[in-house]
GROMACS .gro file of C-alpha atoms in nm:
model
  189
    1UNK     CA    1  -2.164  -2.313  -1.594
    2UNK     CA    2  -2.360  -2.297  -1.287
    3UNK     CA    3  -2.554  -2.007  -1.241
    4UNK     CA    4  -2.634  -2.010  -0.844
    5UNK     CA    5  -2.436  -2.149  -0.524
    6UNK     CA    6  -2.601  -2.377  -0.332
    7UNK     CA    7  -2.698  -2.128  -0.045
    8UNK     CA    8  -2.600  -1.765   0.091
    9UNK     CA    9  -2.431  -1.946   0.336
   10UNK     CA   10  -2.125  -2.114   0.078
   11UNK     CA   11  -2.121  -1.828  -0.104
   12UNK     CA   12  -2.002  -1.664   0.263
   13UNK     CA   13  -1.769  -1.904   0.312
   14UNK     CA   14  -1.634  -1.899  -0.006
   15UNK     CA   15  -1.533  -1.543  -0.003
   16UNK     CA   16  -1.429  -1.590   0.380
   17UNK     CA   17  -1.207  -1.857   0.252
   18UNK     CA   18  -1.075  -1.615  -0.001
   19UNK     CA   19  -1.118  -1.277   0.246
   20UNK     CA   20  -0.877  -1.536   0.478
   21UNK     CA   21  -0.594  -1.649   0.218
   22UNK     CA   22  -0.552  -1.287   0.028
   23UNK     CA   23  -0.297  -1.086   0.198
   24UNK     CA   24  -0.174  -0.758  -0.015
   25UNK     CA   25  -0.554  -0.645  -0.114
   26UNK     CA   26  -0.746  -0.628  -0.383
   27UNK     CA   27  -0.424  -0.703  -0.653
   28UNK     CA   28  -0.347  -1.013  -0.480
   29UNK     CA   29  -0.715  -1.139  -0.457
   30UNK     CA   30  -0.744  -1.201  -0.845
   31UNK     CA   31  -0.567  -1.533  -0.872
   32UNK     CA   32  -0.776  -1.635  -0.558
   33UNK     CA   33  -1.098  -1.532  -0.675
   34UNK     CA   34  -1.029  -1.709  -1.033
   35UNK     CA   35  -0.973  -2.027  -0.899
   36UNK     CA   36  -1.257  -2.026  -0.634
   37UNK     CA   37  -1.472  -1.899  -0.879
   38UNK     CA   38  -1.406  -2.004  -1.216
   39UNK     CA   39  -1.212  -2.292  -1.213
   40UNK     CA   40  -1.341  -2.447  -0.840
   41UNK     CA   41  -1.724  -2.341  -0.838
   42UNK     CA   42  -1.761  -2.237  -1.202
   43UNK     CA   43  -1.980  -1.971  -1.045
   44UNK     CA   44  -1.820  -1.698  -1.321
   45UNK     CA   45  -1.603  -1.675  -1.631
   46UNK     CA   46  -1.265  -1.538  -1.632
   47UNK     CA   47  -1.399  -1.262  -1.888
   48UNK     CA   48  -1.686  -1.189  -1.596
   49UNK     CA   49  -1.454  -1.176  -1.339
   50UNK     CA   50  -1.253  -0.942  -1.570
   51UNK     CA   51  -1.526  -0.735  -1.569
   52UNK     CA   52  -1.601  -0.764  -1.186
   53UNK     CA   53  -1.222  -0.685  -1.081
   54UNK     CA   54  -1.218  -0.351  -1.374
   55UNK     CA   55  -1.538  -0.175  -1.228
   56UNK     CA   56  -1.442  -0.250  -0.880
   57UNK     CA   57  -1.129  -0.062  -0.935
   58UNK     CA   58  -1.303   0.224  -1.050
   59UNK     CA   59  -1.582   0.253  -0.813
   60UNK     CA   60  -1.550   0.391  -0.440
   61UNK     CA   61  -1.435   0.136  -0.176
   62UNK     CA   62  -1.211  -0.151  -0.160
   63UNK     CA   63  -1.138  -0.349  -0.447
   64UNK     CA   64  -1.189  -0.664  -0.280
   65UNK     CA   65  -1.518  -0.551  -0.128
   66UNK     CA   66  -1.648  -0.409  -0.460
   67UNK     CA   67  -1.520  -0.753  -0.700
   68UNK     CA   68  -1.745  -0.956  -0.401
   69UNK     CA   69  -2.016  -0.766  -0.426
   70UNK     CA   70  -2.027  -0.765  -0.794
   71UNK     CA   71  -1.965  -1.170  -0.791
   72UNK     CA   72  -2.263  -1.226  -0.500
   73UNK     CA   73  -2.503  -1.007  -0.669
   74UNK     CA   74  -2.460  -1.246  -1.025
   75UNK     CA   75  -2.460  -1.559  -0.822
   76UNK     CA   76  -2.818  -1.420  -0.558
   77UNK     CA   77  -2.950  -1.121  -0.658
   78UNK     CA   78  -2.866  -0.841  -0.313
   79UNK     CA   79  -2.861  -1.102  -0.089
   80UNK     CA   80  -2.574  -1.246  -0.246
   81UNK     CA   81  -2.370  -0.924  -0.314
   82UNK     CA   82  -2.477  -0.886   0.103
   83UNK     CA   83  -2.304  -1.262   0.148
   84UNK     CA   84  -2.012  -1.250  -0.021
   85UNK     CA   85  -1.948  -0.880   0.071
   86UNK     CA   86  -1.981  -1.010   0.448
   87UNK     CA   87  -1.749  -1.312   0.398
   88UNK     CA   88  -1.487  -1.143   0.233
   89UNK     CA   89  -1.477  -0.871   0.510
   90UNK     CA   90  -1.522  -1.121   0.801
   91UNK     CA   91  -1.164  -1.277   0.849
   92UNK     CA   92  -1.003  -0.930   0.786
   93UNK     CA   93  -1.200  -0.796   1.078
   94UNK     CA   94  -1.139  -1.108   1.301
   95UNK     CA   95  -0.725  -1.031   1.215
   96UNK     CA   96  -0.733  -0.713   1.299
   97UNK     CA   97  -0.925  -0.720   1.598
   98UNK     CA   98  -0.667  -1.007   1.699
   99UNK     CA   99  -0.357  -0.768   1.614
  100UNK     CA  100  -0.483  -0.463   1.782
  101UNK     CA  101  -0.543  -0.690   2.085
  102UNK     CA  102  -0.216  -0.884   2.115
  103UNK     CA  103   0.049  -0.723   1.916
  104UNK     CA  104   0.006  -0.344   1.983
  105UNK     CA  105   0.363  -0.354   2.182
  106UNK     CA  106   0.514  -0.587   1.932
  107UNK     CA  107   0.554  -0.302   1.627
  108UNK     CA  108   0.921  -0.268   1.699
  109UNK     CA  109   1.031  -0.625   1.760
  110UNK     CA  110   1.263  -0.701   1.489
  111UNK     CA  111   1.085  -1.033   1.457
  112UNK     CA  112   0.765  -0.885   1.329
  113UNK     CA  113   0.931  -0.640   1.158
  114UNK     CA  114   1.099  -0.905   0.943
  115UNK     CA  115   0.769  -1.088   0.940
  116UNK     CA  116   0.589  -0.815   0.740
  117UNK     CA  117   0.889  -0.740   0.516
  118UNK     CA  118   0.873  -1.085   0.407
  119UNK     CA  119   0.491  -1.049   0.362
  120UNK     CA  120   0.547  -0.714   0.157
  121UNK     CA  121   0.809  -0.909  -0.055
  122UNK     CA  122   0.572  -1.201  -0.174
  123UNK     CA  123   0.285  -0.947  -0.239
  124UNK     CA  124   0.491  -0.774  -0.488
  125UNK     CA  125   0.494  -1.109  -0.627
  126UNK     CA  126   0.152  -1.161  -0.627
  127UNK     CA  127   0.086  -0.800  -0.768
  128UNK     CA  128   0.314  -0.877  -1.050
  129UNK     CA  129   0.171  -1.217  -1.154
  130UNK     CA  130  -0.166  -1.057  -1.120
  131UNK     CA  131  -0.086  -0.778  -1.405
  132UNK     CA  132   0.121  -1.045  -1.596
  133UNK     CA  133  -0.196  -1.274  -1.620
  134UNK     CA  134  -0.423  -0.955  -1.691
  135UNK     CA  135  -0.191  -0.856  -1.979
  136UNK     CA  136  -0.245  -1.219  -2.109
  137UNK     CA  137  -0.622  -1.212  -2.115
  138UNK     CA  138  -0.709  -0.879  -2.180
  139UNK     CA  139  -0.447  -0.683  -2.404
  140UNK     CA  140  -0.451  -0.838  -2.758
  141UNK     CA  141  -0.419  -0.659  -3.119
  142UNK     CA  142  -0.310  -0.356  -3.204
  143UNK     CA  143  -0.616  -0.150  -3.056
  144UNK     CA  144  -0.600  -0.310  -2.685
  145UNK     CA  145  -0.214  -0.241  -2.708
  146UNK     CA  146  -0.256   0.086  -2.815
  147UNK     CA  147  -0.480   0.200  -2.532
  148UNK     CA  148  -0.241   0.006  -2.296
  149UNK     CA  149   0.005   0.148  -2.380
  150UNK     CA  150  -0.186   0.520  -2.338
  151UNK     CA  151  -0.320   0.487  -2.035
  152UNK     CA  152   0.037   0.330  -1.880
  153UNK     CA  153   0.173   0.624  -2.010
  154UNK     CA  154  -0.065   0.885  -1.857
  155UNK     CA  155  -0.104   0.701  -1.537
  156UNK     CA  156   0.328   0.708  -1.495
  157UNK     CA  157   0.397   1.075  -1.576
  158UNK     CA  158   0.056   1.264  -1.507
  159UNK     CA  159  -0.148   1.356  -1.245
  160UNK     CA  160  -0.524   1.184  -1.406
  161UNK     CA  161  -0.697   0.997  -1.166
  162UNK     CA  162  -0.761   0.624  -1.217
  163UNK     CA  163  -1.106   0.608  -1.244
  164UNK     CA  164  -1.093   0.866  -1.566
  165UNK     CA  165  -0.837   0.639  -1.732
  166UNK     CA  166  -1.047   0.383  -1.698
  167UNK     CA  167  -1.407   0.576  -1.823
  168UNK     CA  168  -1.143   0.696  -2.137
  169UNK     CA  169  -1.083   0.391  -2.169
  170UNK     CA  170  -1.410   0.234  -2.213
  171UNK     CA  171  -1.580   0.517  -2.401
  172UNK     CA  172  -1.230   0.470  -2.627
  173UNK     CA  173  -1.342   0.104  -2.638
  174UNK     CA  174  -1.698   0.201  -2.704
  175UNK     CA  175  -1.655   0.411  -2.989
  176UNK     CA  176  -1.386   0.172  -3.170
  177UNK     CA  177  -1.630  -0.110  -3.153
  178UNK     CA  178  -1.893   0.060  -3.276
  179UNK     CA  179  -1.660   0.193  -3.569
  180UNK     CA  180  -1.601  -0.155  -3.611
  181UNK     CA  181  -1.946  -0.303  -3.620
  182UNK     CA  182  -2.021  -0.057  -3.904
  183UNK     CA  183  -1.741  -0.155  -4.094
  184UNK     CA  184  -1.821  -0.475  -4.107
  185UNK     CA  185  -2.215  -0.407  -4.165
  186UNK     CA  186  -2.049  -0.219  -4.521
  187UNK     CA  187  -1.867  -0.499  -4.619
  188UNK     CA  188  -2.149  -0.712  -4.576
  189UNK     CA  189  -2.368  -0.531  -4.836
   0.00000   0.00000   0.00000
């Protein structure tokens, strides 16, 4: 795998390119970001990126911004997490500039009304192939399903906040593994 890009420079383009091509956030920015990074660049794993995408969910900010950070900083130290933080913010800036400047009277035309339905539609897509491919790769045997299946629970019919679903969730991890490791140090002697 390699360990560095070339220069702070690709590693900006490389999350503008993906800043550019992810509409719908954060959700829709995983399957980018695993085939720029893993399977284009082999600049991460798709455990690592796992990783990245889970703690920039449950940190302050924007999902997006957090998961690019977390990548840069692996790839060049702060000035990467600086790069690729930049990059994947630039085209969303440039857009929005470009919107507020040209289509401020245009919010009730029925054309770009339909225009972002449509867009709406096909993130929903992109959500749900998102959690489908998550499910894949992270939820397996009975423990993983078990907490899944807690924390979906909790998160539909309570009032917990994210981010403490996920820390339960970890220290729950935590604590079974280590459970586990001492297990299996008994049956060894």
């Amino acid at each position: 795998m390699k360990k560095r890009s070339d220069s702070l420079f690709e590693l900006f383009l490389t999350f503008a390119k993906i800043g550019a091509t992810t509409f719908g956030g954060g959700y829709a920015m995983l399957p980018i970001l695993k085939r720029e990074l893993c399977e284009n660049r082999g600049w991460a794993t798709e455990e690592e990126l796992l990783d990245y995408y889970a703690i920039g969910q449950c940190t302050p900010g924007v999902i997006a911004v957090n998961t690019a950070g977390f990548a840069g900083k692996k790839l060049r130290g702060i000035p990467g997490a600086i790069a690729a933080t930049l990059g994947v913010i630039f085209p969303s800036l440039v857009i929005i500039i470009v919107i507020a400047a040209l289509l401020s009277g245009w919010t009730e035309n029925p054309y770009v009304k339909n225009a972002f339905a449509g867009i709406r539609v096909c993130v929903g897509v992109l959500v749900i192939n998102t959690v489908i491919n998550m499910w894949k790769k992270s939820v397996k045997g009975v423990f993983a399903i078990s907490v899944f299946d807690l924390c979906l629970i909790l998160a539909l019919f309570t009032k917990i906040p994210t981010a403490a679903l996920v820390v339960a969730a970890a220290v729950s991890g935590i604590i079974y593994c280590s459970v586990q490791g001492k297990k299996g140090k008994e049956e060894r002697h």
